[in-house]
């Protein structure tokens, strides 16, 4: 469990389209083997320290003729942002993916004085 040293907690969230590869026969749609996409996300305001971040698939469109394989994670989490990482492998064909994210962490209190 993460405990915060302040009563000032920030929550930020968003929804990011990672790719739409079926439109131009991109590698997620046409490729095989390990495939990976990274997308940088910047928080609307900086946290005092790296926040807790969760990610989830909010929309996915997979080919009907292959196995559905997907892994989505938050990596390189810092006070200003993080990276969404989506992976698939084998014969899986992914047309498009959208990922929802939420961050929760300690933020500075504008009313506090630093003496």
PDB file of N, CA and C in Angstrom, residues 28-78:
ATOM      1  N   UNK A  28       0.979  -3.857 -36.683  1.00  0.00           N
ATOM      2  CA  UNK A  28       0.114  -4.527 -35.707  1.00  0.00           C
ATOM      3  C   UNK A  28      -0.993  -5.317 -36.413  1.00  0.00           C
ATOM      4  N   UNK A  29      -1.426  -4.825 -37.563  1.00  0.00           N
ATOM      5  CA  UNK A  29      -2.486  -5.485 -38.324  1.00  0.00           C
ATOM      6  C   UNK A  29      -1.936  -6.560 -39.252  1.00  0.00           C
ATOM      7  N   UNK A  30      -0.815  -6.295 -39.894  1.00  0.00           N
ATOM      8  CA  UNK A  30      -0.286  -7.229 -40.891  1.00  0.00           C
ATOM      9  C   UNK A  30       0.875  -8.079 -40.382  1.00  0.00           C
ATOM     10  N   UNK A  31       1.524  -7.663 -39.303  1.00  0.00           N
ATOM     11  CA  UNK A  31       2.750  -8.304 -38.852  1.00  0.00           C
ATOM     12  C   UNK A  31       2.544  -9.591 -38.079  1.00  0.00           C
ATOM     13  N   UNK A  32       3.673 -10.233 -37.807  1.00  0.00           N
ATOM     14  CA  UNK A  32       3.657 -11.396 -36.942  1.00  0.00           C
ATOM     15  C   UNK A  32       4.882 -11.331 -36.047  1.00  0.00           C
ATOM     16  N   UNK A  33       4.902 -12.174 -35.024  1.00  0.00           N
ATOM     17  CA  UNK A  33       5.995 -12.115 -34.069  1.00  0.00           C
ATOM     18  C   UNK A  33       5.778 -11.010 -33.058  1.00  0.00           C
ATOM     19  N   UNK A  34       6.788 -10.737 -32.229  1.00  0.00           N
ATOM     20  CA  UNK A  34       6.623  -9.709 -31.184  1.00  0.00           C
ATOM     21  C   UNK A  34       6.420  -8.318 -31.777  1.00  0.00           C
ATOM     22  N   UNK A  35       5.404  -7.629 -31.312  1.00  0.00           N
ATOM     23  CA  UNK A  35       5.143  -6.254 -31.740  1.00  0.00           C
ATOM     24  C   UNK A  35       4.864  -5.418 -30.505  1.00  0.00           C
ATOM     25  N   UNK A  36       5.332  -4.184 -30.504  1.00  0.00           N
ATOM     26  CA  UNK A  36       5.268  -3.339 -29.320  1.00  0.00           C
ATOM     27  C   UNK A  36       5.055  -1.889 -29.739  1.00  0.00           C
ATOM     28  N   UNK A  37       4.207  -1.192 -28.995  1.00  0.00           N
ATOM     29  CA  UNK A  37       3.954   0.242 -29.201  1.00  0.00           C
ATOM     30  C   UNK A  37       4.162   0.935 -27.858  1.00  0.00           C
ATOM     31  N   UNK A  38       4.875   2.056 -27.854  1.00  0.00           N
ATOM     32  CA  UNK A  38       5.031   2.901 -26.660  1.00  0.00           C
ATOM     33  C   UNK A  38       4.433   4.272 -26.954  1.00  0.00           C
ATOM     34  N   UNK A  39       3.717   4.808 -25.984  1.00  0.00           N
ATOM     35  CA  UNK A  39       3.121   6.146 -26.148  1.00  0.00           C
ATOM     36  C   UNK A  39       3.353   6.929 -24.861  1.00  0.00           C
ATOM     37  N   UNK A  40       4.020   8.078 -24.988  1.00  0.00           N
ATOM     38  CA  UNK A  40       4.298   8.950 -23.848  1.00  0.00           C
ATOM     39  C   UNK A  40       3.038   9.703 -23.446  1.00  0.00           C
ATOM     40  N   UNK A  41       2.762   9.741 -22.153  1.00  0.00           N
ATOM     41  CA  UNK A  41       1.637  10.492 -21.590  1.00  0.00           C
ATOM     42  C   UNK A  41       2.209  11.511 -20.616  1.00  0.00           C
ATOM     43  N   UNK A  42       1.776  12.758 -20.736  1.00  0.00           N
ATOM     44  CA  UNK A  42       2.189  13.822 -19.823  1.00  0.00           C
ATOM     45  C   UNK A  42       1.005  14.188 -18.940  1.00  0.00           C
ATOM     46  N   UNK A  43       1.228  14.219 -17.625  1.00  0.00           N
ATOM     47  CA  UNK A  43       0.166  14.591 -16.697  1.00  0.00           C
ATOM     48  C   UNK A  43      -0.190  16.062 -16.885  1.00  0.00           C
ATOM     49  N   UNK A  44      -1.412  16.435 -16.526  1.00  0.00           N
ATOM     50  CA  UNK A  44      -1.825  17.835 -16.664  1.00  0.00           C
ATOM     51  C   UNK A  44      -1.057  18.742 -15.704  1.00  0.00           C
ATOM     52  N   UNK A  45      -0.595  18.196 -14.573  1.00  0.00           N
ATOM     53  CA  UNK A  45       0.276  18.894 -13.627  1.00  0.00           C
ATOM     54  C   UNK A  45       1.260  17.874 -13.071  1.00  0.00           C
ATOM     55  N   UNK A  46       2.412  18.335 -12.622  1.00  0.00           N
ATOM     56  CA  UNK A  46       3.409  17.433 -12.045  1.00  0.00           C
ATOM     57  C   UNK A  46       3.007  16.999 -10.639  1.00  0.00           C
ATOM     58  N   UNK A  47       3.363  15.771 -10.303  1.00  0.00           N
ATOM     59  CA  UNK A  47       3.230  15.260  -8.939  1.00  0.00           C
ATOM     60  C   UNK A  47       4.526  15.544  -8.187  1.00  0.00           C
ATOM     61  N   UNK A  48       4.507  15.426  -6.857  1.00  0.00           N
ATOM     62  CA  UNK A  48       5.717  15.593  -6.048  1.00  0.00           C
ATOM     63  C   UNK A  48       6.658  14.397  -6.198  1.00  0.00           C
ATOM     64  N   UNK A  49       6.098  13.234  -6.485  1.00  0.00           N
ATOM     65  CA  UNK A  49       6.857  11.989  -6.662  1.00  0.00           C
ATOM     66  C   UNK A  49       6.084  11.150  -7.683  1.00  0.00           C
ATOM     67  N   UNK A  50       6.686  10.087  -8.206  1.00  0.00           N
ATOM     68  CA  UNK A  50       5.939   9.252  -9.149  1.00  0.00           C
ATOM     69  C   UNK A  50       4.626   8.746  -8.528  1.00  0.00           C
ATOM     70  N   UNK A  51       3.506   8.957  -9.209  1.00  0.00           N
ATOM     71  CA  UNK A  51       2.213   8.531  -8.677  1.00  0.00           C
ATOM     72  C   UNK A  51       1.942   7.053  -8.966  1.00  0.00           C
ATOM     73  N   UNK A  52       0.877   6.540  -8.394  1.00  0.00           N
ATOM     74  CA  UNK A  52       0.373   5.221  -8.770  1.00  0.00           C
ATOM     75  C   UNK A  52      -0.393   5.399 -10.080  1.00  0.00           C
ATOM     76  N   UNK A  53      -0.127   4.542 -11.071  1.00  0.00           N
ATOM     77  CA  UNK A  53      -0.769   4.653 -12.387  1.00  0.00           C
ATOM     78  C   UNK A  53      -1.381   3.310 -12.753  1.00  0.00           C
ATOM     79  N   UNK A  54      -2.632   3.343 -13.213  1.00  0.00           N
ATOM     80  CA  UNK A  54      -3.273   2.142 -13.741  1.00  0.00           C
ATOM     81  C   UNK A  54      -3.655   2.396 -15.199  1.00  0.00           C
ATOM     82  N   UNK A  55      -3.574   1.342 -16.004  1.00  0.00           N
ATOM     83  CA  UNK A  55      -3.974   1.411 -17.408  1.00  0.00           C
ATOM     84  C   UNK A  55      -4.878   0.226 -17.715  1.00  0.00           C
ATOM     85  N   UNK A  56      -5.780   0.422 -18.666  1.00  0.00           N
ATOM     86  CA  UNK A  56      -6.666  -0.663 -19.100  1.00  0.00           C
ATOM     87  C   UNK A  56      -7.094  -0.418 -20.539  1.00  0.00           C
ATOM     88  N   UNK A  57      -7.392  -1.494 -21.236  1.00  0.00           N
ATOM     89  CA  UNK A  57      -7.904  -1.366 -22.598  1.00  0.00           C
ATOM     90  C   UNK A  57      -9.325  -0.817 -22.523  1.00  0.00           C
ATOM     91  N   UNK A  58      -9.576   0.293 -23.182  1.00  0.00           N
ATOM     92  CA  UNK A  58     -10.925   0.868 -23.212  1.00  0.00           C
ATOM     93  C   UNK A  58     -11.606   0.614 -24.553  1.00  0.00           C
ATOM     94  N   UNK A  59     -10.827   0.215 -25.571  1.00  0.00           N
ATOM     95  CA  UNK A  59     -11.373  -0.190 -26.865  1.00  0.00           C
ATOM     96  C   UNK A  59     -10.333  -1.037 -27.554  1.00  0.00           C
ATOM     97  N   UNK A  60     -10.753  -2.153 -28.092  1.00  0.00           N
ATOM     98  CA  UNK A  60      -9.846  -2.979 -28.875  1.00  0.00           C
ATOM     99  C   UNK A  60     -10.590  -3.591 -30.036  1.00  0.00           C
ATOM    100  N   UNK A  61      -9.859  -3.781 -31.115  1.00  0.00           N
ATOM    101  CA  UNK A  61     -10.413  -4.345 -32.345  1.00  0.00           C
ATOM    102  C   UNK A  61      -9.379  -5.324 -32.889  1.00  0.00           C
ATOM    103  N   UNK A  62      -9.652  -6.622 -32.694  1.00  0.00           N
ATOM    104  CA  UNK A  62      -8.738  -7.680 -33.112  1.00  0.00           C
ATOM    105  C   UNK A  62      -9.314  -8.400 -34.320  1.00  0.00           C
ATOM    106  N   UNK A  63      -8.432  -8.968 -35.132  1.00  0.00           N
ATOM    107  CA  UNK A  63      -8.865  -9.791 -36.253  1.00  0.00           C
ATOM    108  C   UNK A  63      -9.592 -11.031 -35.743  1.00  0.00           C
ATOM    109  N   UNK A  64     -10.643 -11.433 -36.441  1.00  0.00           N
ATOM    110  CA  UNK A  64     -11.460 -12.573 -35.992  1.00  0.00           C
ATOM    111  C   UNK A  64     -10.831 -13.926 -36.312  1.00  0.00           C
ATOM    112  N   UNK A  65      -9.828 -13.942 -37.153  1.00  0.00           N
ATOM    113  CA  UNK A  65      -9.257 -15.197 -37.622  1.00  0.00           C
ATOM    114  C   UNK A  65      -7.964 -15.595 -36.904  1.00  0.00           C
ATOM    115  N   UNK A  66      -7.583 -14.878 -35.837  1.00  0.00           N
ATOM    116  CA  UNK A  66      -6.356 -15.187 -35.102  1.00  0.00           C
ATOM    117  C   UNK A  66      -6.624 -15.171 -33.601  1.00  0.00           C
ATOM    118  N   UNK A  67      -5.670 -15.674 -32.833  1.00  0.00           N
ATOM    119  CA  UNK A  67      -5.772 -15.632 -31.375  1.00  0.00           C
ATOM    120  C   UNK A  67      -5.665 -14.197 -30.886  1.00  0.00           C
ATOM    121  N   UNK A  68      -6.390 -13.887 -29.820  1.00  0.00           N
ATOM    122  CA  UNK A  68      -6.342 -12.558 -29.217  1.00  0.00           C
ATOM    123  C   UNK A  68      -5.308 -12.602 -28.092  1.00  0.00           C
ATOM    124  N   UNK A  69      -4.221 -11.853 -28.282  1.00  0.00           N
ATOM    125  CA  UNK A  69      -3.150 -11.781 -27.285  1.00  0.00           C
ATOM    126  C   UNK A  69      -2.804 -10.310 -27.089  1.00  0.00           C
ATOM    127  N   UNK A  70      -2.785  -9.859 -25.844  1.00  0.00           N
ATOM    128  CA  UNK A  70      -2.449  -8.460 -25.584  1.00  0.00           C
ATOM    129  C   UNK A  70      -1.918  -8.299 -24.176  1.00  0.00           C
ATOM    130  N   UNK A  71      -1.005  -7.359 -24.026  1.00  0.00           N
ATOM    131  CA  UNK A  71      -0.443  -6.985 -22.735  1.00  0.00           C
ATOM    132  C   UNK A  71      -0.333  -5.472 -22.736  1.00  0.00           C
ATOM    133  N   UNK A  72      -0.900  -4.801 -21.729  1.00  0.00           N
ATOM    134  CA  UNK A  72      -0.805  -3.348 -21.634  1.00  0.00           C
ATOM    135  C   UNK A  72      -0.326  -2.992 -20.230  1.00  0.00           C
ATOM    136  N   UNK A  73       0.690  -2.099 -20.167  1.00  0.00           N
ATOM    137  CA  UNK A  73       1.298  -1.731 -18.896  1.00  0.00           C
ATOM    138  C   UNK A  73       1.679  -0.259 -18.886  1.00  0.00           C
ATOM    139  N   UNK A  74       1.833   0.275 -17.673  1.00  0.00           N
ATOM    140  CA  UNK A  74       2.417   1.608 -17.479  1.00  0.00           C
ATOM    141  C   UNK A  74       3.874   1.398 -17.104  1.00  0.00           C
ATOM    142  N   UNK A  75       4.787   2.054 -17.821  1.00  0.00           N
ATOM    143  CA  UNK A  75       6.212   1.940 -17.544  1.00  0.00           C
ATOM    144  C   UNK A  75       6.834   3.328 -17.486  1.00  0.00           C
ATOM    145  N   UNK A  76       8.043   3.403 -16.937  1.00  0.00           N
ATOM    146  CA  UNK A  76       8.803   4.654 -16.837  1.00  0.00           C
ATOM    147  C   UNK A  76       7.956   5.755 -16.189  1.00  0.00           C
ATOM    148  N   UNK A  77       7.330   5.435 -15.061  1.00  0.00           N
ATOM    149  CA  UNK A  77       6.464   6.387 -14.358  1.00  0.00           C
ATOM    150  C   UNK A  77       7.325   7.395 -13.610  1.00  0.00           C
ATOM    151  N   UNK A  78       7.053   8.663 -13.851  1.00  0.00           N
ATOM    152  CA  UNK A  78       7.756   9.758 -13.180  1.00  0.00           C
ATOM    153  C   UNK A  78       6.760  10.810 -12.726  1.00  0.00           C
TER     154      UNK A  78
END
